[in-house]
């Protein structure tokens, strides 16, 4: 492994979602320093709520689930209030063999199409106008239309919260970076299989593809970027200038 994370820091990978022991997400003083110096701007950013479906949250114990839900809901409320698009990824459930592909070799058959598996948890329920994207693979960009939606909306920043940090969240951050999208990972609004996996994801993201910050830091930065006389912004490819609406 690289010098960023030693082999002793990460538990062995296993098939499927393993039993998850309670843990507290890393605090602000434990977050890795980012290489990039980007700052989130509500005129440029999209919030992605990644895979916050009942199926994926069911294995999480109250620690860290309650903290992650609280912080993700706070991010969602503030970003929407600042006029930012809010996007959701959600797996469809009951995938065919062809749709599931190699995922079944690592994760098994996955969720059912039943509502109690597929539904986004109530604390983060999508609102009218949010972007609802079908999730097919680790990255939220894979065959989902997310990149096209962002380009059309003139957005080149992505803030990510959700589960699981070292799987889909991290792969989404890498692909966003690969498409020249400045990416921000909400360290206390993501969860993982263990504190070690959580820290692995944060370290890699901060060093290679994203800025890692806690929810307080992201909300503060977004609010600092708001001009004093502005209420909401709208930007499209056809009209790239900033317009107060």
mmCIF file of N, CA and C in Angstrom, residues 137-220:
data_model
loop_
_atom_site.group_PDB
_atom_site.id
_atom_site.type_symbol
_atom_site.label_atom_id
_atom_site.label_comp_id
_atom_site.label_asym_id
_atom_site.label_seq_id
_atom_site.Cartn_x
_atom_site.Cartn_y
_atom_site.Cartn_z
ATOM 1 N N UNK A 137 -23.371 1.605 -10.545
ATOM 2 C CA UNK A 137 -22.050 1.118 -10.145
ATOM 3 C C UNK A 137 -21.506 2.010 -9.037
ATOM 4 N N UNK A 138 -20.258 1.791 -8.640
ATOM 5 C CA UNK A 138 -19.695 2.562 -7.531
ATOM 6 C C UNK A 138 -19.835 4.070 -7.756
ATOM 7 N N UNK A 139 -19.388 4.549 -8.908
ATOM 8 C CA UNK A 139 -19.399 5.987 -9.168
ATOM 9 C C UNK A 139 -20.809 6.480 -9.468
ATOM 10 N N UNK A 140 -21.164 7.605 -8.880
ATOM 11 C CA UNK A 140 -22.464 8.218 -9.148
ATOM 12 C C UNK A 140 -22.580 8.723 -10.577
ATOM 13 N N UNK A 141 -21.467 8.822 -11.283
ATOM 14 C CA UNK A 141 -21.489 9.318 -12.664
ATOM 15 C C UNK A 141 -21.793 8.220 -13.678
ATOM 16 N N UNK A 142 -21.659 6.958 -13.294
ATOM 17 C CA UNK A 142 -21.751 5.855 -14.253
ATOM 18 C C UNK A 142 -23.182 5.690 -14.772
ATOM 19 N N UNK A 143 -23.385 6.021 -16.048
ATOM 20 C CA UNK A 143 -24.680 5.838 -16.720
ATOM 21 C C UNK A 143 -25.847 6.493 -15.971
ATOM 22 N N UNK A 144 -25.572 7.585 -15.265
ATOM 23 C CA UNK A 144 -26.625 8.223 -14.463
ATOM 24 C C UNK A 144 -27.103 9.551 -15.031
ATOM 25 N N UNK A 145 -26.308 10.146 -15.906
ATOM 26 C CA UNK A 145 -26.633 11.471 -16.415
ATOM 27 C C UNK A 145 -26.167 12.606 -15.528
ATOM 28 N N UNK A 146 -25.478 12.299 -14.419
ATOM 29 C CA UNK A 146 -25.059 13.350 -13.490
ATOM 30 C C UNK A 146 -24.127 14.358 -14.152
ATOM 31 N N UNK A 147 -23.150 13.886 -14.896
ATOM 32 C CA UNK A 147 -22.200 14.809 -15.516
ATOM 33 C C UNK A 147 -22.917 15.751 -16.474
ATOM 34 N N UNK A 148 -23.811 15.209 -17.296
ATOM 35 C CA UNK A 148 -24.557 16.049 -18.224
ATOM 36 C C UNK A 148 -25.413 17.082 -17.514
ATOM 37 N N UNK A 149 -26.053 16.674 -16.423
ATOM 38 C CA UNK A 149 -26.875 17.616 -15.656
ATOM 39 C C UNK A 149 -26.013 18.743 -15.093
ATOM 40 N N UNK A 150 -24.844 18.398 -14.590
ATOM 41 C CA UNK A 150 -23.966 19.420 -14.042
ATOM 42 C C UNK A 150 -23.476 20.369 -15.124
ATOM 43 N N UNK A 151 -23.078 19.824 -16.259
ATOM 44 C CA UNK A 151 -22.618 20.677 -17.356
ATOM 45 C C UNK A 151 -23.741 21.611 -17.816
ATOM 46 N N UNK A 152 -24.930 21.068 -17.970
ATOM 47 C CA UNK A 152 -26.069 21.866 -18.425
ATOM 48 C C UNK A 152 -26.392 22.984 -17.441
ATOM 49 N N UNK A 153 -26.227 22.705 -16.164
ATOM 50 C CA UNK A 153 -26.515 23.701 -15.130
ATOM 51 C C UNK A 153 -25.345 24.641 -14.878
ATOM 52 N N UNK A 154 -24.232 24.447 -15.583
ATOM 53 C CA UNK A 154 -23.071 25.304 -15.395
ATOM 54 C C UNK A 154 -22.395 25.124 -14.054
ATOM 55 N N UNK A 155 -22.434 23.901 -13.533
ATOM 56 C CA UNK A 155 -21.879 23.625 -12.205
ATOM 57 C C UNK A 155 -20.586 22.839 -12.326
ATOM 58 N N UNK A 156 -19.555 23.279 -11.620
ATOM 59 C CA UNK A 156 -18.258 22.606 -11.704
ATOM 60 C C UNK A 156 -17.677 22.284 -10.328
ATOM 61 N N UNK A 157 -18.539 22.211 -9.324
ATOM 62 C CA UNK A 157 -18.146 21.764 -7.988
ATOM 63 C C UNK A 157 -19.176 20.749 -7.495
ATOM 64 N N UNK A 158 -18.698 19.797 -6.679
ATOM 65 C CA UNK A 158 -19.579 18.764 -6.133
ATOM 66 C C UNK A 158 -19.255 18.552 -4.663
ATOM 67 N N UNK A 159 -20.266 18.644 -3.815
ATOM 68 C CA UNK A 159 -20.142 18.318 -2.395
ATOM 69 C C UNK A 159 -20.818 16.967 -2.186
ATOM 70 N N UNK A 160 -20.123 16.039 -1.538
ATOM 71 C CA UNK A 160 -20.628 14.672 -1.427
ATOM 72 C C UNK A 160 -20.838 14.297 0.037
ATOM 73 N N UNK A 161 -22.022 13.756 0.327
ATOM 74 C CA UNK A 161 -22.295 13.129 1.615
ATOM 75 C C UNK A 161 -22.968 11.791 1.348
ATOM 76 N N UNK A 162 -22.960 10.899 2.335
ATOM 77 C CA UNK A 162 -23.642 9.621 2.162
ATOM 78 C C UNK A 162 -22.787 8.422 2.521
ATOM 79 N N UNK A 163 -23.147 7.273 1.960
ATOM 80 C CA UNK A 163 -22.462 6.009 2.245
ATOM 81 C C UNK A 163 -22.163 5.288 0.927
ATOM 82 N N UNK A 164 -21.169 4.414 0.941
ATOM 83 C CA UNK A 164 -20.149 4.199 1.958
ATOM 84 C C UNK A 164 -18.866 4.887 1.510
ATOM 85 N N UNK A 165 -18.134 5.464 2.474
ATOM 86 C CA UNK A 165 -17.079 6.411 2.135
ATOM 87 C C UNK A 165 -15.997 5.824 1.241
ATOM 88 N N UNK A 166 -15.510 4.605 1.552
ATOM 89 C CA UNK A 166 -14.375 4.084 0.780
ATOM 90 C C UNK A 166 -14.819 3.363 -0.483
ATOM 91 N N UNK A 167 -16.132 3.290 -0.723
ATOM 92 C CA UNK A 167 -16.641 2.598 -1.919
ATOM 93 C C UNK A 167 -17.193 3.661 -2.875
ATOM 94 N N UNK A 168 -18.505 3.835 -2.920
ATOM 95 C CA UNK A 168 -19.095 4.739 -3.895
ATOM 96 C C UNK A 168 -18.740 6.197 -3.707
ATOM 97 N N UNK A 169 -18.663 6.656 -2.461
ATOM 98 C CA UNK A 169 -18.338 8.060 -2.220
ATOM 99 C C UNK A 169 -16.962 8.388 -2.784
ATOM 100 N N UNK A 170 -15.977 7.560 -2.472
ATOM 101 C CA UNK A 170 -14.622 7.821 -2.938
ATOM 102 C C UNK A 170 -14.508 7.680 -4.453
ATOM 103 N N UNK A 171 -15.144 6.653 -5.027
ATOM 104 C CA UNK A 171 -15.077 6.477 -6.475
ATOM 105 C C UNK A 171 -15.755 7.632 -7.206
ATOM 106 N N UNK A 172 -16.818 8.159 -6.634
ATOM 107 C CA UNK A 172 -17.481 9.326 -7.211
ATOM 108 C C UNK A 172 -16.568 10.540 -7.160
ATOM 109 N N UNK A 173 -15.874 10.722 -6.042
ATOM 110 C CA UNK A 173 -14.947 11.846 -5.921
ATOM 111 C C UNK A 173 -13.828 11.755 -6.947
ATOM 112 N N UNK A 174 -13.302 10.555 -7.159
ATOM 113 C CA UNK A 174 -12.237 10.369 -8.151
ATOM 114 C C UNK A 174 -12.746 10.698 -9.551
ATOM 115 N N UNK A 175 -13.941 10.220 -9.892
ATOM 116 C CA UNK A 175 -14.452 10.486 -11.237
ATOM 117 C C UNK A 175 -14.809 11.960 -11.413
ATOM 118 N N UNK A 176 -15.310 12.595 -10.379
ATOM 119 C CA UNK A 176 -15.559 14.035 -10.464
ATOM 120 C C UNK A 176 -14.258 14.775 -10.757
ATOM 121 N N UNK A 177 -13.221 14.461 -10.009
ATOM 122 C CA UNK A 177 -11.905 15.064 -10.232
ATOM 123 C C UNK A 177 -11.427 14.817 -11.657
ATOM 124 N N UNK A 178 -11.653 13.614 -12.168
ATOM 125 C CA UNK A 178 -11.220 13.260 -13.520
ATOM 126 C C UNK A 178 -11.959 14.062 -14.584
ATOM 127 N N UNK A 179 -13.106 14.619 -14.221
ATOM 128 C CA UNK A 179 -13.875 15.472 -15.130
ATOM 129 C C UNK A 179 -13.722 16.952 -14.788
ATOM 130 N N UNK A 180 -12.643 17.283 -14.067
ATOM 131 C CA UNK A 180 -12.335 18.669 -13.709
ATOM 132 C C UNK A 180 -13.440 19.328 -12.890
ATOM 133 N N UNK A 181 -14.035 18.550 -12.013
ATOM 134 C CA UNK A 181 -15.030 19.059 -11.071
ATOM 135 C C UNK A 181 -14.383 19.131 -9.694
ATOM 136 N N UNK A 182 -14.319 20.313 -9.114
ATOM 137 C CA UNK A 182 -13.767 20.468 -7.774
ATOM 138 C C UNK A 182 -14.705 19.779 -6.780
ATOM 139 N N UNK A 183 -14.138 18.883 -5.997
ATOM 140 C CA UNK A 183 -14.964 18.013 -5.160
ATOM 141 C C UNK A 183 -14.661 18.226 -3.683
ATOM 142 N N UNK A 184 -15.724 18.161 -2.877
ATOM 143 C CA UNK A 184 -15.627 18.361 -1.436
ATOM 144 C C UNK A 184 -16.308 17.189 -0.750
ATOM 145 N N UNK A 185 -15.594 16.551 0.158
ATOM 146 C CA UNK A 185 -16.120 15.391 0.865
ATOM 147 C C UNK A 185 -16.463 15.811 2.288
ATOM 148 N N UNK A 186 -17.728 15.651 2.657
ATOM 149 C CA UNK A 186 -18.195 16.037 3.991
ATOM 150 C C UNK A 186 -17.836 14.934 4.985
ATOM 151 N N UNK A 187 -16.751 15.133 5.724
ATOM 152 C CA UNK A 187 -16.144 14.059 6.512
ATOM 153 C C UNK A 187 -17.063 13.486 7.576
ATOM 154 N N UNK A 188 -17.905 14.316 8.183
ATOM 155 C CA UNK A 188 -18.804 13.843 9.239
ATOM 156 C C UNK A 188 -20.231 13.641 8.735
ATOM 157 N N UNK A 189 -20.395 13.652 7.408
ATOM 158 C CA UNK A 189 -21.689 13.346 6.797
ATOM 159 C C UNK A 189 -21.561 12.161 5.853
ATOM 160 N N UNK A 190 -20.500 11.373 6.051
ATOM 161 C CA UNK A 190 -20.329 10.089 5.377
ATOM 162 C C UNK A 190 -20.082 9.032 6.453
ATOM 163 N N UNK A 191 -20.321 7.786 6.107
ATOM 164 C CA UNK A 191 -20.077 6.681 7.042
ATOM 165 C C UNK A 191 -19.423 5.537 6.293
ATOM 166 N N UNK A 192 -18.878 4.590 7.063
ATOM 167 C CA UNK A 192 -18.166 3.486 6.431
ATOM 168 C C UNK A 192 -18.289 2.224 7.275
ATOM 169 N N UNK A 193 -17.603 1.175 6.831
ATOM 170 C CA UNK A 193 -17.681 -0.117 7.505
ATOM 171 C C UNK A 193 -16.964 -0.097 8.851
ATOM 172 N N UNK A 194 -16.043 0.841 9.019
ATOM 173 C CA UNK A 194 -15.287 0.971 10.263
ATOM 174 C C UNK A 194 -14.640 2.346 10.271
ATOM 175 N N UNK A 195 -14.146 2.736 11.441
ATOM 176 C CA UNK A 195 -13.433 4.011 11.521
ATOM 177 C C UNK A 195 -12.188 3.980 10.645
ATOM 178 N N UNK A 196 -11.553 2.809 10.550
ATOM 179 C CA UNK A 196 -10.347 2.686 9.726
ATOM 180 C C UNK A 196 -10.660 2.900 8.247
ATOM 181 N N UNK A 197 -11.743 2.281 7.767
ATOM 182 C CA UNK A 197 -12.134 2.497 6.376
ATOM 183 C C UNK A 197 -12.530 3.954 6.141
ATOM 184 N N UNK A 198 -13.218 4.538 7.090
ATOM 185 C CA UNK A 198 -13.614 5.939 7.011
ATOM 186 C C UNK A 198 -12.375 6.825 6.851
ATOM 187 N N UNK A 199 -11.372 6.594 7.691
ATOM 188 C CA UNK A 199 -10.155 7.393 7.628
ATOM 189 C C UNK A 199 -9.379 7.145 6.338
ATOM 190 N N UNK A 200 -9.373 5.906 5.872
ATOM 191 C CA UNK A 200 -8.721 5.599 4.592
ATOM 192 C C UNK A 200 -9.313 6.455 3.480
ATOM 193 N N UNK A 201 -10.642 6.511 3.414
ATOM 194 C CA UNK A 201 -11.307 7.288 2.366
ATOM 195 C C UNK A 201 -10.961 8.769 2.470
ATOM 196 N N UNK A 202 -10.963 9.304 3.683
ATOM 197 C CA UNK A 202 -10.653 10.718 3.859
ATOM 198 C C UNK A 202 -9.220 11.027 3.457
ATOM 199 N N UNK A 203 -8.289 10.170 3.855
ATOM 200 C CA UNK A 203 -6.884 10.406 3.519
ATOM 201 C C UNK A 203 -6.657 10.383 2.013
ATOM 202 N N UNK A 204 -7.223 9.381 1.366
ATOM 203 C CA UNK A 204 -7.026 9.290 -0.082
ATOM 204 C C UNK A 204 -7.658 10.495 -0.777
ATOM 205 N N UNK A 205 -8.878 10.833 -0.398
ATOM 206 C CA UNK A 205 -9.562 11.956 -1.039
ATOM 207 C C UNK A 205 -8.779 13.251 -0.864
ATOM 208 N N UNK A 206 -8.348 13.530 0.356
ATOM 209 C CA UNK A 206 -7.635 14.780 0.618
ATOM 210 C C UNK A 206 -6.323 14.857 -0.144
ATOM 211 N N UNK A 207 -5.680 13.721 -0.328
ATOM 212 C CA UNK A 207 -4.389 13.713 -0.994
ATOM 213 C C UNK A 207 -4.444 13.648 -2.499
ATOM 214 N N UNK A 208 -5.588 13.161 -3.059
ATOM 215 C CA UNK A 208 -5.578 12.844 -4.481
ATOM 216 C C UNK A 208 -6.727 13.406 -5.303
ATOM 217 N N UNK A 209 -7.846 13.834 -4.673
ATOM 218 C CA UNK A 209 -8.961 14.210 -5.551
ATOM 219 C C UNK A 209 -9.962 15.187 -4.958
ATOM 220 N N UNK A 210 -9.847 15.585 -3.703
ATOM 221 C CA UNK A 210 -10.917 16.378 -3.091
ATOM 222 C C UNK A 210 -10.386 17.206 -1.925
ATOM 223 N N UNK A 211 -11.211 18.129 -1.497
ATOM 224 C CA UNK A 211 -11.013 18.819 -0.230
ATOM 225 C C UNK A 211 -11.916 18.145 0.798
ATOM 226 N N UNK A 212 -11.351 17.767 1.924
ATOM 227 C CA UNK A 212 -12.097 17.117 3.003
ATOM 228 C C UNK A 212 -12.363 18.148 4.098
ATOM 229 N N UNK A 213 -13.621 18.289 4.482
ATOM 230 C CA UNK A 213 -13.990 19.239 5.532
ATOM 231 C C UNK A 213 -15.188 18.698 6.291
ATOM 232 N N UNK A 214 -15.395 19.203 7.499
ATOM 233 C CA UNK A 214 -16.590 18.794 8.226
ATOM 234 C C UNK A 214 -17.778 19.656 7.801
ATOM 235 N N UNK A 215 -18.961 19.299 8.275
ATOM 236 C CA UNK A 215 -20.175 20.002 7.862
ATOM 237 C C UNK A 215 -20.134 21.469 8.257
ATOM 238 N N UNK A 216 -19.680 21.763 9.469
ATOM 239 C CA UNK A 216 -19.586 23.163 9.891
ATOM 240 C C UNK A 216 -18.713 23.960 8.938
ATOM 241 N N UNK A 217 -17.568 23.394 8.574
ATOM 242 C CA UNK A 217 -16.652 24.094 7.689
ATOM 243 C C UNK A 217 -17.238 24.336 6.309
ATOM 244 N N UNK A 218 -17.940 23.342 5.781
ATOM 245 C CA UNK A 218 -18.549 23.494 4.460
ATOM 246 C C UNK A 218 -19.665 24.533 4.480
ATOM 247 N N UNK A 219 -20.529 24.476 5.491
ATOM 248 C CA UNK A 219 -21.619 25.449 5.588
ATOM 249 C C UNK A 219 -21.063 26.858 5.742
ATOM 250 N N UNK A 220 -20.053 27.026 6.591
ATOM 251 C CA UNK A 220 -19.449 28.346 6.781
ATOM 252 C C UNK A 220 -18.859 28.870 5.476
#
